[in-house]
Amino acid sequence: SNHNGGQLVLGPDGYLYIGVGDGGGSGDPDDNAQDKNSMLGKILRIDPAGGNLGQAYAIPPDNAFADEGGRPEIHLYGVRNPWRFSFDRETGALWVADVGQGAVEEIDRLTVEDDIGRGANLGWSWFEGDQRFRPDGTPPKGILMPLHTYDHSGGRCSITGGYVYRGEELDDELDAVYVYGDYCTGEIRGLLSRRGVVLLDRRLGAGAGRNGLVSFAEDERGELYVLAANGSISRIAR
């Protein structure tokens, strides 16, 4: 009944990316996120136009496990509930906002240089954000740690991922800034990073209040919109 993910994105490569949560249950009791034979706790990548002979879709030949090692649909794994992910329309980088268990929210950035995270392990449930979650055992090598995390102080509870701003109306203020928010507080924040280092993370003047910030949207010009649980849609502007 929870941790469904639910994000569908057509990537710059023309393939469909699908965010799927770990299936629910505190701490991922079935270890779905780390199980490469399960499609739960993953971001999947398929070719919806390539299916034939009764197939609904095709597997991109360069998928991480297209030949062996796991479900061929898997692009990356080790996520808990990727509640919104997006591609930077200028650089092609993939930004993933992964909802934490009860203490830490995380933002991951996968760049063109690292193959947009193809086959990457983002760590859940060995780690919640940058904090160790499983108390026993040894994590596998190569876990990709998040670019940024935040805790639940101040009433924050669940990250809602957004977009890197590439519009024109606010380009002098938000150019190249990743805009995201928190479901419980409704606050909207901007994160600026360079070469994998966070330079600034601050609260912006805009916000959804405590109506429940459920999603962001981007129009063809790169301007951003905020969707709240009460049904309202607002545009971020001066």
mmCIF file of C-alpha atoms in Angstrom:
data_model
loop_
_atom_site.group_PDB
_atom_site.id
_atom_site.type_symbol
_atom_site.label_atom_id
_atom_site.label_comp_id
_atom_site.label_asym_id
_atom_site.label_seq_id
_atom_site.Cartn_x
_atom_site.Cartn_y
_atom_site.Cartn_z
ATOM 1 C CA SER A 1 0.000 0.000 0.000
ATOM 2 C CA ASN A 2 3.019 2.315 -0.047
ATOM 3 C CA HIS A 3 6.487 2.861 -1.521
ATOM 4 C CA ASN A 4 5.128 2.609 -5.047
ATOM 5 C CA GLY A 5 7.331 5.282 -6.578
ATOM 6 C CA GLY A 6 5.240 6.206 -9.569
ATOM 7 C CA GLN A 7 7.462 8.430 -11.711
ATOM 8 C CA LEU A 8 7.507 7.912 -15.482
ATOM 9 C CA VAL A 9 10.034 9.879 -17.536
ATOM 10 C CA LEU A 10 11.002 9.731 -21.186
ATOM 11 C CA GLY A 11 14.769 10.179 -21.061
ATOM 12 C CA PRO A 12 16.917 12.151 -23.495
ATOM 13 C CA ASP A 13 17.754 8.810 -25.125
ATOM 14 C CA GLY A 14 14.085 8.168 -25.961
ATOM 15 C CA TYR A 15 13.705 5.297 -23.500
ATOM 16 C CA LEU A 16 11.122 5.171 -20.712
ATOM 17 C CA TYR A 17 12.445 5.341 -17.136
ATOM 18 C CA ILE A 18 10.165 3.976 -14.385
ATOM 19 C CA GLY A 19 10.650 4.611 -10.666
ATOM 20 C CA VAL A 20 9.453 1.782 -8.416
ATOM 21 C CA GLY A 21 9.573 1.718 -4.607
ATOM 22 C CA ASP A 22 10.737 -1.209 -2.490
ATOM 23 C CA GLY A 23 7.222 -2.495 -1.849
ATOM 24 C CA GLY A 24 6.772 -1.237 1.706
ATOM 25 C CA GLY A 25 7.351 -2.698 5.109
ATOM 26 C CA SER A 26 9.733 -1.023 7.533
ATOM 27 C CA GLY A 27 13.351 -1.490 6.509
ATOM 28 C CA ASP A 28 12.577 -3.371 3.278
ATOM 29 C CA PRO A 29 12.118 -6.742 5.034
ATOM 30 C CA ASP A 30 12.182 -8.679 1.745
ATOM 31 C CA ASP A 31 15.409 -6.959 0.645
ATOM 32 C CA ASN A 32 13.779 -6.019 -2.640
ATOM 33 C CA ALA A 33 15.931 -2.958 -3.262
ATOM 34 C CA GLN A 34 19.158 -4.989 -3.239
ATOM 35 C CA ASP A 35 17.704 -7.996 -5.059
ATOM 36 C CA LYS A 36 18.602 -7.626 -8.729
ATOM 37 C CA ASN A 37 16.016 -10.271 -9.620
ATOM 38 C CA SER A 38 13.205 -8.056 -8.286
ATOM 39 C CA MET A 39 11.892 -4.966 -10.059
ATOM 40 C CA LEU A 40 11.015 -3.316 -6.713
ATOM 41 C CA GLY A 41 13.327 -0.659 -5.280
ATOM 42 C CA LYS A 42 14.635 0.209 -8.735
ATOM 43 C CA ILE A 43 14.601 2.651 -11.598
ATOM 44 C CA LEU A 44 13.774 0.641 -14.702
ATOM 45 C CA ARG A 45 14.557 1.487 -18.335
ATOM 46 C CA ILE A 46 12.601 0.060 -21.255
ATOM 47 C CA ASP A 47 11.930 0.702 -24.931
ATOM 48 C CA PRO A 48 8.119 1.033 -25.125
ATOM 49 C CA ALA A 49 8.185 1.236 -28.930
ATOM 50 C CA GLY A 50 10.427 -1.751 -29.528
ATOM 51 C CA GLY A 51 8.250 -4.673 -28.541
ATOM 52 C CA ASN A 52 7.400 -7.314 -31.117
ATOM 53 C CA LEU A 53 5.881 -10.787 -31.345
ATOM 54 C CA GLY A 54 3.430 -10.006 -28.567
ATOM 55 C CA GLN A 55 5.928 -8.241 -26.293
ATOM 56 C CA ALA A 56 4.754 -5.027 -24.669
ATOM 57 C CA TYR A 57 8.225 -3.487 -24.742
ATOM 58 C CA ALA A 58 11.839 -4.202 -25.604
ATOM 59 C CA ILE A 59 14.992 -4.118 -23.481
ATOM 60 C CA PRO A 60 17.546 -1.471 -24.484
ATOM 61 C CA PRO A 61 20.655 -3.464 -25.448
ATOM 62 C CA ASP A 62 22.923 -1.343 -23.241
ATOM 63 C CA ASN A 63 20.896 -1.861 -20.053
ATOM 64 C CA ALA A 64 23.085 -2.870 -17.129
ATOM 65 C CA PHE A 65 21.723 -6.416 -16.895
ATOM 66 C CA ALA A 66 20.470 -6.870 -20.446
ATOM 67 C CA ASP A 67 22.499 -10.054 -20.825
ATOM 68 C CA GLU A 68 22.857 -11.423 -17.300
ATOM 69 C CA GLY A 69 23.162 -10.599 -13.596
ATOM 70 C CA GLY A 70 19.630 -9.399 -12.909
ATOM 71 C CA ARG A 71 16.314 -8.353 -14.398
ATOM 72 C CA PRO A 72 17.095 -6.836 -17.805
ATOM 73 C CA GLU A 73 14.720 -3.904 -17.184
ATOM 74 C CA ILE A 74 16.838 -2.579 -14.288
ATOM 75 C CA HIS A 75 18.747 0.647 -14.833
ATOM 76 C CA LEU A 76 19.807 1.235 -11.219
ATOM 77 C CA TYR A 77 18.886 -0.276 -7.864
ATOM 78 C CA GLY A 78 19.040 0.290 -4.112
ATOM 79 C CA VAL A 79 16.301 2.928 -3.818
ATOM 80 C CA ARG A 80 13.567 3.006 -1.208
ATOM 81 C CA ASN A 81 10.901 5.224 -2.789
ATOM 82 C CA PRO A 82 12.211 7.451 -5.610
ATOM 83 C CA TRP A 83 9.518 10.075 -5.234
ATOM 84 C CA ARG A 84 10.326 12.069 -8.355
ATOM 85 C CA PHE A 85 13.376 12.011 -10.572
ATOM 86 C CA SER A 86 14.249 14.114 -13.596
ATOM 87 C CA PHE A 87 16.849 14.763 -16.256
ATOM 88 C CA ASP A 88 18.698 18.060 -16.488
ATOM 89 C CA ARG A 89 17.690 19.278 -19.936
ATOM 90 C CA GLU A 90 21.091 20.916 -20.466
ATOM 91 C CA THR A 91 23.602 18.360 -19.127
ATOM 92 C CA GLY A 92 21.548 15.156 -19.278
ATOM 93 C CA ALA A 93 22.298 14.349 -15.622
ATOM 94 C CA LEU A 94 19.717 12.256 -13.782
ATOM 95 C CA TRP A 95 18.555 13.626 -10.412
ATOM 96 C CA VAL A 96 16.835 11.193 -8.031
ATOM 97 C CA ALA A 97 15.056 12.166 -4.801
ATOM 98 C CA ASP A 98 14.742 9.067 -2.607
ATOM 99 C CA VAL A 99 12.434 9.123 0.412
ATOM 100 C CA GLY A 100 14.051 7.904 3.640
ATOM 101 C CA GLN A 101 12.786 5.446 6.237
ATOM 102 C CA GLY A 102 12.274 7.796 9.150
ATOM 103 C CA ALA A 103 15.345 9.961 9.576
ATOM 104 C CA VAL A 104 17.218 10.936 6.394
ATOM 105 C CA GLU A 105 16.099 12.093 2.928
ATOM 106 C CA GLU A 106 18.505 11.965 -0.006
ATOM 107 C CA ILE A 107 19.299 13.451 -3.405
ATOM 108 C CA ASP A 108 21.404 11.538 -5.926
ATOM 109 C CA ARG A 109 22.950 12.930 -9.110
ATOM 110 C CA LEU A 110 24.014 10.578 -11.897
ATOM 111 C CA THR A 111 26.002 12.231 -14.658
ATOM 112 C CA VAL A 112 26.727 11.471 -18.294
ATOM 113 C CA GLU A 113 30.325 10.804 -17.248
ATOM 114 C CA ASP A 114 29.208 7.945 -14.981
ATOM 115 C CA ASP A 115 26.782 6.605 -17.616
ATOM 116 C CA ILE A 116 23.748 8.137 -15.861
ATOM 117 C CA GLY A 117 24.149 5.571 -13.096
ATOM 118 C CA ARG A 118 23.746 2.514 -15.319
ATOM 119 C CA GLY A 119 23.893 -0.453 -12.946
ATOM 120 C CA ALA A 120 24.526 1.786 -9.921
ATOM 121 C CA ASN A 121 23.635 0.723 -6.379
ATOM 122 C CA LEU A 122 22.256 3.705 -4.412
ATOM 123 C CA GLY A 123 22.554 1.837 -1.132
ATOM 124 C CA TRP A 124 19.144 1.209 0.417
ATOM 125 C CA SER A 125 18.705 -0.621 2.774
ATOM 126 C CA TRP A 126 22.373 -0.776 3.749
ATOM 127 C CA PHE A 127 22.206 3.002 4.083
ATOM 128 C CA GLU A 128 19.460 5.515 4.712
ATOM 129 C CA GLY A 129 20.847 8.552 2.968
ATOM 130 C CA ASP A 130 24.454 8.781 4.158
ATOM 131 C CA GLN A 131 23.754 6.977 7.454
ATOM 132 C CA ARG A 132 24.234 3.250 8.018
ATOM 133 C CA PHE A 133 20.826 1.553 8.327
ATOM 134 C CA ARG A 134 21.466 -2.182 8.515
ATOM 135 C CA PRO A 135 23.349 -2.774 11.755
ATOM 136 C CA ASP A 136 24.871 -6.114 10.756
ATOM 137 C CA GLY A 137 26.779 -7.377 7.768
ATOM 138 C CA THR A 138 29.184 -5.787 5.323
ATOM 139 C CA PRO A 139 27.818 -3.545 2.562
ATOM 140 C CA PRO A 140 28.845 -4.476 -0.982
ATOM 141 C CA LYS A 141 31.565 -2.446 -2.635
ATOM 142 C CA GLY A 142 30.728 0.375 -4.993
ATOM 143 C CA ILE A 143 27.634 1.834 -3.320
ATOM 144 C CA LEU A 144 27.040 5.332 -4.667
ATOM 145 C CA MET A 145 26.555 7.762 -1.794
ATOM 146 C CA PRO A 146 24.110 10.672 -2.164
ATOM 147 C CA LEU A 147 25.039 14.155 -3.279
ATOM 148 C CA HIS A 148 22.965 15.704 -0.485
ATOM 149 C CA THR A 149 20.876 14.639 2.501
ATOM 150 C CA TYR A 150 18.692 16.278 5.129
ATOM 151 C CA ASP A 151 17.124 15.108 8.384
ATOM 152 C CA HIS A 152 13.600 15.447 9.753
ATOM 153 C CA SER A 153 14.174 18.447 11.965
ATOM 154 C CA GLY A 154 11.708 21.316 11.708
ATOM 155 C CA GLY A 155 8.810 19.076 10.729
ATOM 156 C CA ARG A 156 10.320 17.825 7.480
ATOM 157 C CA CYS A 157 9.402 14.229 6.666
ATOM 158 C CA SER A 158 9.536 13.245 2.998
ATOM 159 C CA ILE A 159 11.439 14.629 0.017
ATOM 160 C CA THR A 160 9.671 15.599 -3.190
ATOM 161 C CA GLY A 161 12.120 15.776 -6.071
ATOM 162 C CA GLY A 162 12.017 18.499 -8.701
ATOM 163 C CA TYR A 163 14.119 19.820 -11.567
ATOM 164 C CA VAL A 164 17.299 21.666 -12.378
ATOM 165 C CA TYR A 165 16.046 25.094 -13.398
ATOM 166 C CA ARG A 166 16.812 25.952 -17.022
ATOM 167 C CA GLY A 167 14.093 28.507 -17.680
ATOM 168 C CA GLU A 168 14.488 32.172 -18.602
ATOM 169 C CA GLU A 169 12.235 34.058 -16.183
ATOM 170 C CA LEU A 170 14.414 33.325 -13.137
ATOM 171 C CA ASP A 171 17.728 32.524 -14.814
ATOM 172 C CA ASP A 172 19.604 35.227 -12.909
ATOM 173 C CA GLU A 173 18.467 33.699 -9.608
ATOM 174 C CA LEU A 174 18.044 29.968 -10.161
ATOM 175 C CA ASP A 175 20.108 29.027 -13.217
ATOM 176 C CA ALA A 176 21.476 25.478 -12.784
ATOM 177 C CA VAL A 177 19.868 25.201 -9.310
ATOM 178 C CA TYR A 178 18.099 21.947 -8.440
ATOM 179 C CA VAL A 179 14.674 22.890 -7.069
ATOM 180 C CA TYR A 180 13.022 20.401 -4.689
ATOM 181 C CA GLY A 181 10.834 20.376 -1.598
ATOM 182 C CA ASP A 182 9.424 18.506 1.376
ATOM 183 C CA TYR A 183 5.943 17.003 1.503
ATOM 184 C CA CYS A 184 5.171 17.820 5.158
ATOM 185 C CA THR A 185 6.445 21.379 5.460
ATOM 186 C CA GLY A 186 5.652 22.367 1.876
ATOM 187 C CA GLU A 187 8.946 24.258 1.750
ATOM 188 C CA ILE A 188 10.736 24.638 -1.574
ATOM 189 C CA ARG A 189 14.517 24.642 -1.617
ATOM 190 C CA GLY A 190 17.283 25.260 -4.113
ATOM 191 C CA LEU A 191 20.504 23.235 -4.240
ATOM 192 C CA LEU A 192 23.528 24.387 -6.224
ATOM 193 C CA SER A 193 26.413 22.008 -6.838
ATOM 194 C CA ARG A 194 29.544 21.866 -8.963
ATOM 195 C CA ARG A 195 31.558 18.736 -9.787
ATOM 196 C CA GLY A 196 29.748 16.720 -7.129
ATOM 197 C CA VAL A 197 30.221 19.297 -4.354
ATOM 198 C CA VAL A 198 27.242 21.123 -2.824
ATOM 199 C CA LEU A 199 27.919 24.848 -2.758
ATOM 200 C CA LEU A 200 24.577 26.049 -1.472
ATOM 201 C CA ASP A 201 21.302 24.659 -0.167
ATOM 202 C CA ARG A 202 18.728 27.186 0.947
ATOM 203 C CA ARG A 203 15.027 27.692 1.318
ATOM 204 C CA LEU A 204 13.409 29.696 -1.473
ATOM 205 C CA GLY A 205 10.673 32.231 -0.870
ATOM 206 C CA ALA A 206 8.038 30.069 -2.549
ATOM 207 C CA GLY A 207 6.239 27.209 -0.863
ATOM 208 C CA ALA A 208 3.148 25.005 -0.928
ATOM 209 C CA GLY A 209 2.349 25.549 2.745
ATOM 210 C CA ARG A 210 1.223 22.478 4.633
ATOM 211 C CA ASN A 211 -1.055 21.369 1.809
ATOM 212 C CA GLY A 212 1.338 18.534 0.937
ATOM 213 C CA LEU A 213 3.896 19.205 -1.772
ATOM 214 C CA VAL A 214 3.393 16.150 -3.976
ATOM 215 C CA SER A 215 5.211 16.972 -7.208
ATOM 216 C CA PHE A 216 6.861 19.476 -9.508
ATOM 217 C CA ALA A 217 6.354 19.943 -13.240
ATOM 218 C CA GLU A 218 8.358 21.593 -16.006
ATOM 219 C CA ASP A 219 6.976 23.200 -19.163
ATOM 220 C CA GLU A 220 8.606 23.383 -22.581
ATOM 221 C CA ARG A 221 10.328 26.662 -21.660
ATOM 222 C CA GLY A 222 11.865 25.213 -18.492
ATOM 223 C CA GLU A 223 9.610 27.104 -16.082
ATOM 224 C CA LEU A 224 8.585 25.178 -12.964
ATOM 225 C CA TYR A 225 5.237 24.388 -11.356
ATOM 226 C CA VAL A 226 4.277 23.049 -7.926
ATOM 227 C CA LEU A 227 1.525 20.490 -7.360
ATOM 228 C CA ALA A 228 -0.078 20.257 -3.912
ATOM 229 C CA ALA A 229 -2.257 17.559 -2.354
ATOM 230 C CA ASN A 230 -5.221 19.957 -2.182
ATOM 231 C CA GLY A 231 -5.352 19.995 -5.986
ATOM 232 C CA SER A 232 -3.682 23.348 -6.553
ATOM 233 C CA ILE A 233 -1.084 23.984 -9.268
ATOM 234 C CA SER A 234 1.180 26.997 -8.851
ATOM 235 C CA ARG A 235 3.946 28.425 -11.024
ATOM 236 C CA ILE A 236 7.260 29.494 -9.499
ATOM 237 C CA ALA A 237 7.788 33.128 -10.463
ATOM 238 C CA ARG A 238 9.162 36.394 -9.134
#
